[in-house]
Amino acid sequence: MPNSEFTLIDRYFAAHPVRRPDVALGIGDDCALLMPPGGQQLAVTMDTLIADVHFFAAADPEGIGHKALAVNLSDLAAMGATPAWATLALILPQVDEKWLDAFCRGLFALADRHGVQLIGGDTTHGPATVITLQAHGFAPPGQALRRDGARPGDRIYVTGTPGDAGLALAAAFGKATVANPYADYVLLRLERPEPRMTQGLTLRGIANAVIDVSDGLVQDLGHILERSRVGARLEVDQLPLSPALLASLDRQTAITTALAGGDDYELCFTVPPERIQQLEQRAVNWDCRCTPIGVITAESGLRLLQADGLAFRLNQPGYDHFRVTSDFQP
Ligand code: ADP
Ligand code: MG
């Protein structure tokens, strides 16, 4: 049985060295045995990636391994949780050793960088590649960063440069052309999002509400507004647009892509006026930009304003698997 389920598990998943002292028993038994730290809350999140829905089946498998974990770590970051463990359910149509090798390289490189240990999972045969990863982290009680804490007067911030992944996606569908020399950059932004872990942790005690941007900035900020029962005003001319976005798209399309293109995995968060100075002091040390883009209002609804005071017309809401069945349209 050269390629049984069990040799696959042994070769690709159990072989990776065990590191965390809070894992009493890792891969190999019916359950993992874990020692959660006393007095902490356990943050749990799960995301599924389906071939040709969330990634191109022919995409670089190292990037797929990276992204499967990255999107989950991004959720922990958005919660202000310290990452610890992960489990992985893998459905594969065939055993492709080269693919699995590269997938694991991407997965474990990111896991090791953030001290995350793969502690179990499930491996089955099925009609398409489906990757479900669950990540676990810790946060002190009362300190996790939720969506429901935004208050009128809070300043709204975003990390990094949203829209880059949306541009890469639009280019992959032949709907945009990435200007030279930015093709590699935008592909990396789509395939290797960097979860904003340090940013999430420093926002504890500073931000009133945090979300990670996976389905487009406007849509995800909308979740904060809804859960916090507030509204917002966004200054679209303050959006941090990357040189790649500005060089590749006209202004209207660049702003639309930053507002509604998905897959950014940046953090969008709100900070009350009295903690803005503290935030900006800490953000100086971040490895990404931290840009104020608007303000939370008592009046409900989201208003998009241009520098000239006129409303910005957004003709695309953001990504929704059940609403949008066709591809991305800038
Ligand atoms: P069971 O039949 O008891 O569910 P399995 O044979 O499915 O156990 O799995 C054996 C061991 O391998 C378990 O510890 C399980 O968590 C682990 N495992 C299976 N698939 C994966 C995977 N894709 N990634 C990590 N661990 C896995
Ligand atoms: Mg069992």
PDB file of C-alpha atoms in Angstrom, residues 73-262:
ATOM      1  CA  LEU A  73      -4.679  33.096  11.189  1.00  0.00           C
ATOM      2  CA  SER A  74      -6.186  36.292   9.789  1.00  0.00           C
ATOM      3  CA  ASP A  75      -9.391  35.517  11.715  1.00  0.00           C
ATOM      4  CA  LEU A  76      -7.385  34.974  14.911  1.00  0.00           C
ATOM      5  CA  ALA A  77      -5.555  38.264  14.268  1.00  0.00           C
ATOM      6  CA  ALA A  78      -8.885  40.034  13.822  1.00  0.00           C
ATOM      7  CA  MET A  79      -9.891  38.687  17.227  1.00  0.00           C
ATOM      8  CA  GLY A  80      -6.644  39.707  18.908  1.00  0.00           C
ATOM      9  CA  ALA A  81      -5.913  36.053  19.681  1.00  0.00           C
ATOM     10  CA  THR A  82      -2.467  34.447  19.950  1.00  0.00           C
ATOM     11  CA  PRO A  83      -2.375  31.470  17.553  1.00  0.00           C
ATOM     12  CA  ALA A  84      -1.581  27.995  18.882  1.00  0.00           C
ATOM     13  CA  TRP A  85      -2.961  24.944  17.070  1.00  0.00           C
ATOM     14  CA  ALA A  86      -4.531  23.896  13.786  1.00  0.00           C
ATOM     15  CA  THR A  87      -6.433  20.903  12.420  1.00  0.00           C
ATOM     16  CA  LEU A  88      -6.729  20.075   8.732  1.00  0.00           C
ATOM     17  CA  ALA A  89      -9.410  18.165   6.804  1.00  0.00           C
ATOM     18  CA  LEU A  90      -8.206  17.366   3.324  1.00  0.00           C
ATOM     19  CA  ILE A  91     -10.282  15.929   0.476  1.00  0.00           C
ATOM     20  CA  LEU A  92      -8.167  14.957  -2.513  1.00  0.00           C
ATOM     21  CA  PRO A  93      -9.273  13.598  -5.932  1.00  0.00           C
ATOM     22  CA  GLN A  94      -5.909  11.838  -6.355  1.00  0.00           C
ATOM     23  CA  VAL A  95      -2.610  11.513  -4.578  1.00  0.00           C
ATOM     24  CA  ASP A  96      -0.138  13.851  -6.215  1.00  0.00           C
ATOM     25  CA  GLU A  97       3.062  13.655  -4.183  1.00  0.00           C
ATOM     26  CA  LYS A  98       4.603  16.734  -5.732  1.00  0.00           C
ATOM     27  CA  TRP A  99       1.457  18.726  -4.966  1.00  0.00           C
ATOM     28  CA  LEU A 100       1.304  17.451  -1.373  1.00  0.00           C
ATOM     29  CA  ASP A 101       4.980  18.148  -0.849  1.00  0.00           C
ATOM     30  CA  ALA A 102       4.633  21.758  -1.953  1.00  0.00           C
ATOM     31  CA  PHE A 103       1.309  22.204  -0.118  1.00  0.00           C
ATOM     32  CA  CYS A 104       2.972  21.092   3.142  1.00  0.00           C
ATOM     33  CA  ARG A 105       5.976  23.331   2.533  1.00  0.00           C
ATOM     34  CA  GLY A 106       3.706  26.374   2.309  1.00  0.00           C
ATOM     35  CA  LEU A 107       1.544  25.311   5.230  1.00  0.00           C
ATOM     36  CA  PHE A 108       4.346  24.459   7.653  1.00  0.00           C
ATOM     37  CA  ALA A 109       6.520  27.453   6.735  1.00  0.00           C
ATOM     38  CA  LEU A 110       3.726  29.798   7.838  1.00  0.00           C
ATOM     39  CA  ALA A 111       2.798  27.593  10.823  1.00  0.00           C
ATOM     40  CA  ASP A 112       6.391  27.556  12.083  1.00  0.00           C
ATOM     41  CA  ARG A 113       6.720  31.300  11.634  1.00  0.00           C
ATOM     42  CA  HIS A 114       3.747  31.860  13.965  1.00  0.00           C
ATOM     43  CA  GLY A 115       4.426  29.012  16.407  1.00  0.00           C
ATOM     44  CA  VAL A 116       1.343  27.092  15.246  1.00  0.00           C
ATOM     45  CA  GLN A 117       1.285  23.292  15.522  1.00  0.00           C
ATOM     46  CA  LEU A 118      -0.824  21.019  13.316  1.00  0.00           C
ATOM     47  CA  ILE A 119      -2.370  18.653  15.842  1.00  0.00           C
ATOM     48  CA  GLY A 120      -4.719  16.500  13.767  1.00  0.00           C
ATOM     49  CA  GLY A 121      -7.130  16.267  10.908  1.00  0.00           C
ATOM     50  CA  ASP A 122      -8.752  13.979   8.416  1.00  0.00           C
ATOM     51  CA  THR A 123      -7.670  12.803   4.970  1.00  0.00           C
ATOM     52  CA  THR A 124     -10.185  11.445   2.484  1.00  0.00           C
ATOM     53  CA  HIS A 125     -10.673  10.803  -1.198  1.00  0.00           C
ATOM     54  CA  GLY A 126     -13.302  12.864  -3.033  1.00  0.00           C
ATOM     55  CA  PRO A 127     -14.258  14.439  -6.343  1.00  0.00           C
ATOM     56  CA  ALA A 128     -12.374  17.732  -5.897  1.00  0.00           C
ATOM     57  CA  THR A 129      -9.671  19.235  -3.711  1.00  0.00           C
ATOM     58  CA  VAL A 130     -11.313  20.675  -0.612  1.00  0.00           C
ATOM     59  CA  ILE A 131      -9.195  22.029   2.235  1.00  0.00           C
ATOM     60  CA  THR A 132     -10.803  22.796   5.574  1.00  0.00           C
ATOM     61  CA  LEU A 133      -8.536  24.180   8.247  1.00  0.00           C
ATOM     62  CA  GLN A 134      -9.442  25.031  11.796  1.00  0.00           C
ATOM     63  CA  ALA A 135      -7.205  27.259  13.899  1.00  0.00           C
ATOM     64  CA  HIS A 136      -7.172  27.761  17.654  1.00  0.00           C
ATOM     65  CA  GLY A 137      -5.759  30.620  19.672  1.00  0.00           C
ATOM     66  CA  PHE A 138      -5.958  32.271  23.079  1.00  0.00           C
ATOM     67  CA  ALA A 139      -7.069  35.637  24.389  1.00  0.00           C
ATOM     68  CA  PRO A 140      -7.388  36.934  27.949  1.00  0.00           C
ATOM     69  CA  PRO A 141     -11.067  37.123  28.998  1.00  0.00           C
ATOM     70  CA  GLY A 142     -12.701  40.360  27.915  1.00  0.00           C
ATOM     71  CA  GLN A 143      -9.791  41.361  25.671  1.00  0.00           C
ATOM     72  CA  ALA A 144     -10.737  39.680  22.396  1.00  0.00           C
ATOM     73  CA  LEU A 145     -11.461  42.172  19.605  1.00  0.00           C
ATOM     74  CA  ARG A 146     -15.046  41.826  18.453  1.00  0.00           C
ATOM     75  CA  ARG A 147     -17.179  43.334  15.717  1.00  0.00           C
ATOM     76  CA  ASP A 148     -19.768  44.851  18.017  1.00  0.00           C
ATOM     77  CA  GLY A 149     -17.752  47.492  19.877  1.00  0.00           C
ATOM     78  CA  ALA A 150     -17.623  50.415  17.401  1.00  0.00           C
ATOM     79  CA  ARG A 151     -18.910  53.740  18.790  1.00  0.00           C
ATOM     80  CA  PRO A 152     -19.860  57.036  17.072  1.00  0.00           C
ATOM     81  CA  GLY A 153     -16.755  59.203  16.772  1.00  0.00           C
ATOM     82  CA  ASP A 154     -14.348  56.248  16.400  1.00  0.00           C
ATOM     83  CA  ARG A 155     -11.801  56.704  13.637  1.00  0.00           C
ATOM     84  CA  ILE A 156     -11.827  53.869  11.057  1.00  0.00           C
ATOM     85  CA  TYR A 157      -8.479  52.417   9.962  1.00  0.00           C
ATOM     86  CA  VAL A 158      -7.288  49.810   7.495  1.00  0.00           C
ATOM     87  CA  THR A 159      -3.935  47.994   7.370  1.00  0.00           C
ATOM     88  CA  GLY A 160      -1.903  47.528   4.184  1.00  0.00           C
ATOM     89  CA  THR A 161      -3.212  48.367   0.730  1.00  0.00           C
ATOM     90  CA  PRO A 162      -6.604  46.762   0.035  1.00  0.00           C
ATOM     91  CA  GLY A 163      -7.472  45.988  -3.591  1.00  0.00           C
ATOM     92  CA  ASP A 164      -4.230  44.314  -4.655  1.00  0.00           C
ATOM     93  CA  ALA A 165      -5.661  40.788  -4.443  1.00  0.00           C
ATOM     94  CA  GLY A 166      -8.812  41.960  -6.221  1.00  0.00           C
ATOM     95  CA  LEU A 167      -6.640  43.296  -9.034  1.00  0.00           C
ATOM     96  CA  ALA A 168      -4.797  39.956  -9.291  1.00  0.00           C
ATOM     97  CA  LEU A 169      -8.133  38.162  -9.478  1.00  0.00           C
ATOM     98  CA  ALA A 170      -9.498  40.529 -12.113  1.00  0.00           C
ATOM     99  CA  ALA A 171      -6.301  40.022 -14.139  1.00  0.00           C
ATOM    100  CA  ALA A 172      -6.618  36.231 -13.843  1.00  0.00           C
ATOM    101  CA  PHE A 173     -10.101  36.498 -15.364  1.00  0.00           C
ATOM    102  CA  GLY A 174      -8.792  38.708 -18.168  1.00  0.00           C
ATOM    103  CA  LYS A 175     -10.719  41.733 -16.893  1.00  0.00           C
ATOM    104  CA  ALA A 176      -7.728  43.879 -16.009  1.00  0.00           C
ATOM    105  CA  THR A 177      -4.092  44.158 -16.950  1.00  0.00           C
ATOM    106  CA  VAL A 178      -1.483  44.541 -14.232  1.00  0.00           C
ATOM    107  CA  ALA A 179       0.970  47.302 -15.155  1.00  0.00           C
ATOM    108  CA  ASN A 180       4.696  46.595 -15.223  1.00  0.00           C
ATOM    109  CA  PRO A 181       6.496  45.748 -12.980  1.00  0.00           C
ATOM    110  CA  TYR A 182       3.733  44.732 -10.573  1.00  0.00           C
ATOM    111  CA  ALA A 183       2.537  41.304 -11.845  1.00  0.00           C
ATOM    112  CA  ASP A 184       4.564  39.297  -9.287  1.00  0.00           C
ATOM    113  CA  TYR A 185       3.604  41.655  -6.461  1.00  0.00           C
ATOM    114  CA  VAL A 186      -0.153  41.411  -6.980  1.00  0.00           C
ATOM    115  CA  LEU A 187      -0.019  37.627  -7.455  1.00  0.00           C
ATOM    116  CA  LEU A 188       1.788  37.329  -4.111  1.00  0.00           C
ATOM    117  CA  ARG A 189      -0.868  39.517  -2.517  1.00  0.00           C
ATOM    118  CA  LEU A 190      -3.532  37.095  -3.781  1.00  0.00           C
ATOM    119  CA  GLU A 191      -1.740  33.806  -3.168  1.00  0.00           C
ATOM    120  CA  ARG A 192       0.353  34.572  -0.056  1.00  0.00           C
ATOM    121  CA  PRO A 193      -1.596  36.959   2.142  1.00  0.00           C
ATOM    122  CA  GLU A 194       0.358  37.800   5.301  1.00  0.00           C
ATOM    123  CA  PRO A 195      -1.966  37.463   8.309  1.00  0.00           C
ATOM    124  CA  ARG A 196      -1.720  40.659  10.375  1.00  0.00           C
ATOM    125  CA  MET A 197      -0.886  38.875  13.643  1.00  0.00           C
ATOM    126  CA  THR A 198       1.259  41.544  15.367  1.00  0.00           C
ATOM    127  CA  GLN A 199      -1.225  44.193  14.330  1.00  0.00           C
ATOM    128  CA  GLY A 200      -4.138  42.213  15.817  1.00  0.00           C
ATOM    129  CA  LEU A 201      -2.289  41.698  19.091  1.00  0.00           C
ATOM    130  CA  THR A 202      -1.306  45.367  19.451  1.00  0.00           C
ATOM    131  CA  LEU A 203      -4.910  46.395  18.857  1.00  0.00           C
ATOM    132  CA  ARG A 204      -5.960  44.733  22.131  1.00  0.00           C
ATOM    133  CA  GLY A 205      -6.914  47.508  24.508  1.00  0.00           C
ATOM    134  CA  ILE A 206      -6.840  50.085  21.683  1.00  0.00           C
ATOM    135  CA  ALA A 207      -9.454  49.182  19.049  1.00  0.00           C
ATOM    136  CA  ASN A 208     -13.173  49.155  19.809  1.00  0.00           C
ATOM    137  CA  ALA A 209     -14.018  46.833  16.898  1.00  0.00           C
ATOM    138  CA  VAL A 210     -11.947  44.770  14.434  1.00  0.00           C
ATOM    139  CA  ILE A 211     -12.685  42.607  11.399  1.00  0.00           C
ATOM    140  CA  ASP A 212     -10.437  41.051   8.780  1.00  0.00           C
ATOM    141  CA  VAL A 213     -11.215  42.013   5.213  1.00  0.00           C
ATOM    142  CA  SER A 214     -11.878  38.854   3.235  1.00  0.00           C
ATOM    143  CA  ASP A 215     -14.961  39.773   1.195  1.00  0.00           C
ATOM    144  CA  GLY A 216     -14.217  43.413   0.408  1.00  0.00           C
ATOM    145  CA  LEU A 217     -13.693  46.419   2.677  1.00  0.00           C
ATOM    146  CA  VAL A 218     -17.205  47.877   2.321  1.00  0.00           C
ATOM    147  CA  GLN A 219     -18.921  44.569   2.957  1.00  0.00           C
ATOM    148  CA  ASP A 220     -16.740  43.647   5.946  1.00  0.00           C
ATOM    149  CA  LEU A 221     -16.914  47.119   7.486  1.00  0.00           C
ATOM    150  CA  GLY A 222     -20.677  46.684   7.002  1.00  0.00           C
ATOM    151  CA  HIS A 223     -20.534  43.749   9.445  1.00  0.00           C
ATOM    152  CA  ILE A 224     -18.966  46.011  12.095  1.00  0.00           C
ATOM    153  CA  LEU A 225     -21.647  48.647  11.487  1.00  0.00           C
ATOM    154  CA  GLU A 226     -24.464  46.140  11.718  1.00  0.00           C
ATOM    155  CA  ARG A 227     -23.177  44.397  14.818  1.00  0.00           C
ATOM    156  CA  SER A 228     -22.323  47.702  16.532  1.00  0.00           C
ATOM    157  CA  ARG A 229     -25.586  49.393  15.412  1.00  0.00           C
ATOM    158  CA  VAL A 230     -23.792  52.425  14.012  1.00  0.00           C
ATOM    159  CA  GLY A 231     -23.056  53.975  10.600  1.00  0.00           C
ATOM    160  CA  ALA A 232     -19.902  55.304   8.956  1.00  0.00           C
ATOM    161  CA  ARG A 233     -18.474  57.862   6.584  1.00  0.00           C
ATOM    162  CA  LEU A 234     -15.568  56.709   4.422  1.00  0.00           C
ATOM    163  CA  GLU A 235     -13.296  59.192   2.655  1.00  0.00           C
ATOM    164  CA  VAL A 236     -12.513  57.264  -0.523  1.00  0.00           C
ATOM    165  CA  ASP A 237      -9.667  59.603  -1.484  1.00  0.00           C
ATOM    166  CA  GLN A 238      -7.857  58.615   1.713  1.00  0.00           C
ATOM    167  CA  LEU A 239      -7.820  54.915   0.798  1.00  0.00           C
ATOM    168  CA  PRO A 240      -4.241  53.586   0.795  1.00  0.00           C
ATOM    169  CA  LEU A 241      -3.990  52.485  -2.847  1.00  0.00           C
ATOM    170  CA  SER A 242      -0.815  50.609  -3.769  1.00  0.00           C
ATOM    171  CA  PRO A 243       1.406  51.835  -6.620  1.00  0.00           C
ATOM    172  CA  ALA A 244       0.385  48.608  -8.422  1.00  0.00           C
ATOM    173  CA  LEU A 245      -3.305  49.487  -8.202  1.00  0.00           C
ATOM    174  CA  LEU A 246      -2.766  53.113  -9.217  1.00  0.00           C
ATOM    175  CA  ALA A 247      -0.594  52.163 -12.190  1.00  0.00           C
ATOM    176  CA  SER A 248      -2.973  49.439 -13.421  1.00  0.00           C
ATOM    177  CA  LEU A 249      -6.461  50.935 -13.060  1.00  0.00           C
ATOM    178  CA  ASP A 250      -8.197  54.262 -13.560  1.00  0.00           C
ATOM    179  CA  ARG A 251      -9.124  56.113 -10.374  1.00  0.00           C
ATOM    180  CA  GLN A 252     -12.766  54.976 -10.271  1.00  0.00           C
ATOM    181  CA  THR A 253     -11.855  51.308 -10.801  1.00  0.00           C
ATOM    182  CA  ALA A 254      -8.905  51.456  -8.373  1.00  0.00           C
ATOM    183  CA  ILE A 255     -11.150  52.808  -5.600  1.00  0.00           C
ATOM    184  CA  THR A 256     -13.885  50.292  -6.443  1.00  0.00           C
ATOM    185  CA  THR A 257     -11.362  47.444  -6.283  1.00  0.00           C
ATOM    186  CA  ALA A 258     -10.017  48.661  -2.928  1.00  0.00           C
ATOM    187  CA  LEU A 259     -13.586  48.914  -1.576  1.00  0.00           C
ATOM    188  CA  ALA A 260     -15.092  45.748  -3.017  1.00  0.00           C
ATOM    189  CA  GLY A 261     -12.374  43.380  -4.297  1.00  0.00           C
ATOM    190  CA  GLY A 262     -12.080  40.460  -1.889  1.00  0.00           C
TER     191      GLY A 262
END
